[in-house]
PDB file of C-alpha atoms in Angstrom:
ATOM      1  CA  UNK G   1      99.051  39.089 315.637  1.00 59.00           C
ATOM      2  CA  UNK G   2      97.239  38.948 312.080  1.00 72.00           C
ATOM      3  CA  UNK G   3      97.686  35.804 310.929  1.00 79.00           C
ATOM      4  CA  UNK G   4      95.157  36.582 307.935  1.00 84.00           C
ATOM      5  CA  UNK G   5      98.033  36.635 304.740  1.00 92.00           C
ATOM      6  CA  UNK G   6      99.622  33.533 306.060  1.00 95.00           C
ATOM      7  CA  UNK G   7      99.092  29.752 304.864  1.00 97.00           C
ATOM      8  CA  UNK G   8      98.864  26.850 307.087  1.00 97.00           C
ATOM      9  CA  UNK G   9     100.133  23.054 306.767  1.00 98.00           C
ATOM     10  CA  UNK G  10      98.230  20.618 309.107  1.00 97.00           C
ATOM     11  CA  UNK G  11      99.999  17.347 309.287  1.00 97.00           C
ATOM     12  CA  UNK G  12      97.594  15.126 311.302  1.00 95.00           C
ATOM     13  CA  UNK G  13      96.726  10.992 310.368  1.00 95.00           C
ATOM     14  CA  UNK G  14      93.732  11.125 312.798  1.00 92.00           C
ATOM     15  CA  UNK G  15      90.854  12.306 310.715  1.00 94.00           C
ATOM     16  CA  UNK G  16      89.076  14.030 312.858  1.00 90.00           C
ATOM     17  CA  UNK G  17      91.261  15.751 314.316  1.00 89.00           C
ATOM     18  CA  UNK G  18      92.583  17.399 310.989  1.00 93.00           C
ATOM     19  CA  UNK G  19      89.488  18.576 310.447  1.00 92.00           C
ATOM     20  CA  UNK G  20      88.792  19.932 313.783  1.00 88.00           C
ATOM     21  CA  UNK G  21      92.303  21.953 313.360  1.00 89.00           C
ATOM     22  CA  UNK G  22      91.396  22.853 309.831  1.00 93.00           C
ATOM     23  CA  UNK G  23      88.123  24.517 311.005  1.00 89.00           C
ATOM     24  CA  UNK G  24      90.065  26.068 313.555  1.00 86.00           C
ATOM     25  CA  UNK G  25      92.422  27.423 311.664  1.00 89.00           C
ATOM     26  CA  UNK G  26      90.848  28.434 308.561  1.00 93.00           C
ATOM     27  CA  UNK G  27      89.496  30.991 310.706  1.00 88.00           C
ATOM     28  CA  UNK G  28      92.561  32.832 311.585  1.00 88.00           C
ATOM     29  CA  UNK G  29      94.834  32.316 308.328  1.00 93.00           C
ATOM     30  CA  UNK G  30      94.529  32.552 304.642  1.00 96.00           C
ATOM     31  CA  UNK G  31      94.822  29.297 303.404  1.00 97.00           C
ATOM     32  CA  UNK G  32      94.779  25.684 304.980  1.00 97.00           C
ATOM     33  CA  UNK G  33      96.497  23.012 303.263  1.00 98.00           C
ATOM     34  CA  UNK G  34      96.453  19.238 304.789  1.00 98.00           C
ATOM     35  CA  UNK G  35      98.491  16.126 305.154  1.00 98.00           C
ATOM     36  CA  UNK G  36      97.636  12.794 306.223  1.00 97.00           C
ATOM     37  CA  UNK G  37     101.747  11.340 306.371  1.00 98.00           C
ATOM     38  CA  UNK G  38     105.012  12.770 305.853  1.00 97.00           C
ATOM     39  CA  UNK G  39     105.590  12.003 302.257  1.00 97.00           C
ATOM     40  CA  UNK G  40     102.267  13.966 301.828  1.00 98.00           C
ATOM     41  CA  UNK G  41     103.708  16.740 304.190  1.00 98.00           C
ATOM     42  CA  UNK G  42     106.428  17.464 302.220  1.00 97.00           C
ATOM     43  CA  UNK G  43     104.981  17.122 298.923  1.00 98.00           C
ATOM     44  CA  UNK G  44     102.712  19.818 300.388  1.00 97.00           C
ATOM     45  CA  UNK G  45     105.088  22.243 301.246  1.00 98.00           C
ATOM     46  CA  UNK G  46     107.133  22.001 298.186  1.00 97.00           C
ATOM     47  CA  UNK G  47     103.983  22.628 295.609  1.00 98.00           C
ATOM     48  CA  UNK G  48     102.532  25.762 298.160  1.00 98.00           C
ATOM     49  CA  UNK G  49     103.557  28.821 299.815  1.00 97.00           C
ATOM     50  CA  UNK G  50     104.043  27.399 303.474  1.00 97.00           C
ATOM     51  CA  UNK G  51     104.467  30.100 306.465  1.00 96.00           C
ATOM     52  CA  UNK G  52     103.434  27.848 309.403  1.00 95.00           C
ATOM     53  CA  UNK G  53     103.310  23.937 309.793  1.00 96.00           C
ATOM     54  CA  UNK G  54     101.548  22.652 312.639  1.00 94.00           C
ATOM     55  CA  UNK G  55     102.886  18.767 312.533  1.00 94.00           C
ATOM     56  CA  UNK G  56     102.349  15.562 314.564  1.00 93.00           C
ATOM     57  CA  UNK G  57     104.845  13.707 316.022  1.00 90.00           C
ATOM     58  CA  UNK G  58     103.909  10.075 314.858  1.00 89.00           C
ATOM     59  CA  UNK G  59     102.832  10.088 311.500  1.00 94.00           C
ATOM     60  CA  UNK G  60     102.595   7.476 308.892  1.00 96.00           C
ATOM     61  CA  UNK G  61     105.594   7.112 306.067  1.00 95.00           C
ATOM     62  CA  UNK G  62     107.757   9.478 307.235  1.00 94.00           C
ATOM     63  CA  UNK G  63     108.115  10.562 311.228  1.00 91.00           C
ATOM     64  CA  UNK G  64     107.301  14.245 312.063  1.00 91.00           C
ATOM     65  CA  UNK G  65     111.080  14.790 313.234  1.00 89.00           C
ATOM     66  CA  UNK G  66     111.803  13.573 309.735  1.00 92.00           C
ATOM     67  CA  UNK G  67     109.464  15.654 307.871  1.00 95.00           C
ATOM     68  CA  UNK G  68     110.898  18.286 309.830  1.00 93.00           C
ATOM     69  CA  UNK G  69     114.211  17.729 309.546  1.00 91.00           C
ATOM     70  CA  UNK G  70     113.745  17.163 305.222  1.00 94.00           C
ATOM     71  CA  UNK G  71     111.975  20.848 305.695  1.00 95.00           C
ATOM     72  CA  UNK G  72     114.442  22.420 307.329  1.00 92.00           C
ATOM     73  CA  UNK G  73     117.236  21.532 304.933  1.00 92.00           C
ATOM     74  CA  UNK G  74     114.894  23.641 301.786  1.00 92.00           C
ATOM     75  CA  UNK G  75     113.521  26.435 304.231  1.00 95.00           C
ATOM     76  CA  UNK G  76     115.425  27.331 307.422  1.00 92.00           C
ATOM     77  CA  UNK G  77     112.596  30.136 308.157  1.00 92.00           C
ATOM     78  CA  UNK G  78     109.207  28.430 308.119  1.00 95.00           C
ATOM     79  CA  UNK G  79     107.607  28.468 311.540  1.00 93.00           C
ATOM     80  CA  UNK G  80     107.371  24.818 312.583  1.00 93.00           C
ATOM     81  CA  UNK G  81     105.197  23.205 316.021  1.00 91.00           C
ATOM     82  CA  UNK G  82     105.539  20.236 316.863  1.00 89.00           C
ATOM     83  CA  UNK G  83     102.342  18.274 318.184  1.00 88.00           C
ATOM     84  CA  UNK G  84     101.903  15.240 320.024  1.00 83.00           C
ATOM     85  CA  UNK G  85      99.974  13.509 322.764  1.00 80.00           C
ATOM     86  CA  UNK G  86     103.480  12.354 323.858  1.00 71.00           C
ATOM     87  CA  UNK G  87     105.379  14.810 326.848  1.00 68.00           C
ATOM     88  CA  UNK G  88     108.406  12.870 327.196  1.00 68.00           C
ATOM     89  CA  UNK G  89     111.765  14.389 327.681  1.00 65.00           C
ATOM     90  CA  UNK G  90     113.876  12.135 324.768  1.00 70.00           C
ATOM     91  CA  UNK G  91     111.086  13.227 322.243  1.00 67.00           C
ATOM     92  CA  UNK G  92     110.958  16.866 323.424  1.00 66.00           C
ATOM     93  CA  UNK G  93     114.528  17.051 323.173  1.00 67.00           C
ATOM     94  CA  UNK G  94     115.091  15.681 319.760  1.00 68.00           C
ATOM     95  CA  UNK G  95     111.978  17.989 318.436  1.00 66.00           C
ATOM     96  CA  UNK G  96     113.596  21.039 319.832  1.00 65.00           C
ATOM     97  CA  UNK G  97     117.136  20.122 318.146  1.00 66.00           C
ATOM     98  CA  UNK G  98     114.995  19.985 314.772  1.00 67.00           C
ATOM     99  CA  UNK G  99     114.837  23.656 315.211  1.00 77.00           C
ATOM    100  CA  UNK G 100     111.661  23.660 315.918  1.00 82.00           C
ATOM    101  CA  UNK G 101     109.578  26.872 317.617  1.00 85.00           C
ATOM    102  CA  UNK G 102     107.337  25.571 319.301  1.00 81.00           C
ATOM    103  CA  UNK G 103     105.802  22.054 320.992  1.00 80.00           C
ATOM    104  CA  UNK G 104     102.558  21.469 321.487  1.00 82.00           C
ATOM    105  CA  UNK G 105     100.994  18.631 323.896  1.00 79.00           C
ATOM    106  CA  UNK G 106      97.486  17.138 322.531  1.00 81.00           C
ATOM    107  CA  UNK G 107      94.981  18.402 322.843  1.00 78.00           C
ATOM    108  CA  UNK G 108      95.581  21.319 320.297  1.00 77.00           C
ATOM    109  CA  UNK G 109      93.961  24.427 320.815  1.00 73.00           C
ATOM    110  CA  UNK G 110      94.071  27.663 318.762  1.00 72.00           C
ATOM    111  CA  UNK G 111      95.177  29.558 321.784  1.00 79.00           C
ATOM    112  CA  UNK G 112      98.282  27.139 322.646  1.00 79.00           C
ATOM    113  CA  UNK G 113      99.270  27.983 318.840  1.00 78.00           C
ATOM    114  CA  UNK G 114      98.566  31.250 319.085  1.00 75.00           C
ATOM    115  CA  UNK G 115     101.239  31.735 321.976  1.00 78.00           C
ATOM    116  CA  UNK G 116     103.616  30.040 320.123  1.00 76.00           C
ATOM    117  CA  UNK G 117     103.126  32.317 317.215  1.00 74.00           C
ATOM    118  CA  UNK G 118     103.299  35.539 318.923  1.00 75.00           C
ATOM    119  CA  UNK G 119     106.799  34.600 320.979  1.00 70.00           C
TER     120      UNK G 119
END
């Protein structure tokens, strides 16, 4: 899938880890905008055409399920994964009843996303 016309939201606290993702990724779509906490997330996504958010779980300011859940209530179509170094079943379940498409356990790799993206 061409995911070359498409912009990117990273919402990652750990430094380097945002910007190994945002190498990653700014090879495969358009544009790659960052967040460091939810409050940032969403401030991100209102200002900026948003087709994909890629969005930890545990995030300062705001949770990830919240961010998600604020999201979802201005854009039910934006692709959202969920990513986390956590596997448990009480945090998958409330991810996936965020409407979420996809969940993805740490560490992140372009090919996990990639799966996600094509289903």
């Amino acid at each position: 899938m061409n995911f070359s016309k498409q912009n990117v939201l990273i919402v990652e606290d750990d430094i380097e880890t945002l910007e190994i993702m945002t190498e990653v990724f700014e090879a495969i779509f358009s544009k790659v905008y960052q967040a460091k906490d939810g409050y940032e997330a969403i401030e991100n996504f209102q200002k900026n055409k948003i087709d994909v958010i890629l969005c930890d779980i545990n995030i300062p300011k705001l949770k990830g399920l919240d961010v998600v859940n604020n999201i979802r209530k201005a854009n039910k179509d934006v692709v959202i994964i969920m990513v986390s170094a956590y596997s448990d079943s009480e945090t998958l379940l409330k991810a996936f009843n965020s409407f979420i498409q996809g969940y993805i356990v740490k560490p992140i790799t372009s090919d996990k996303v990639n799966n996600i993206l094509e289903k």
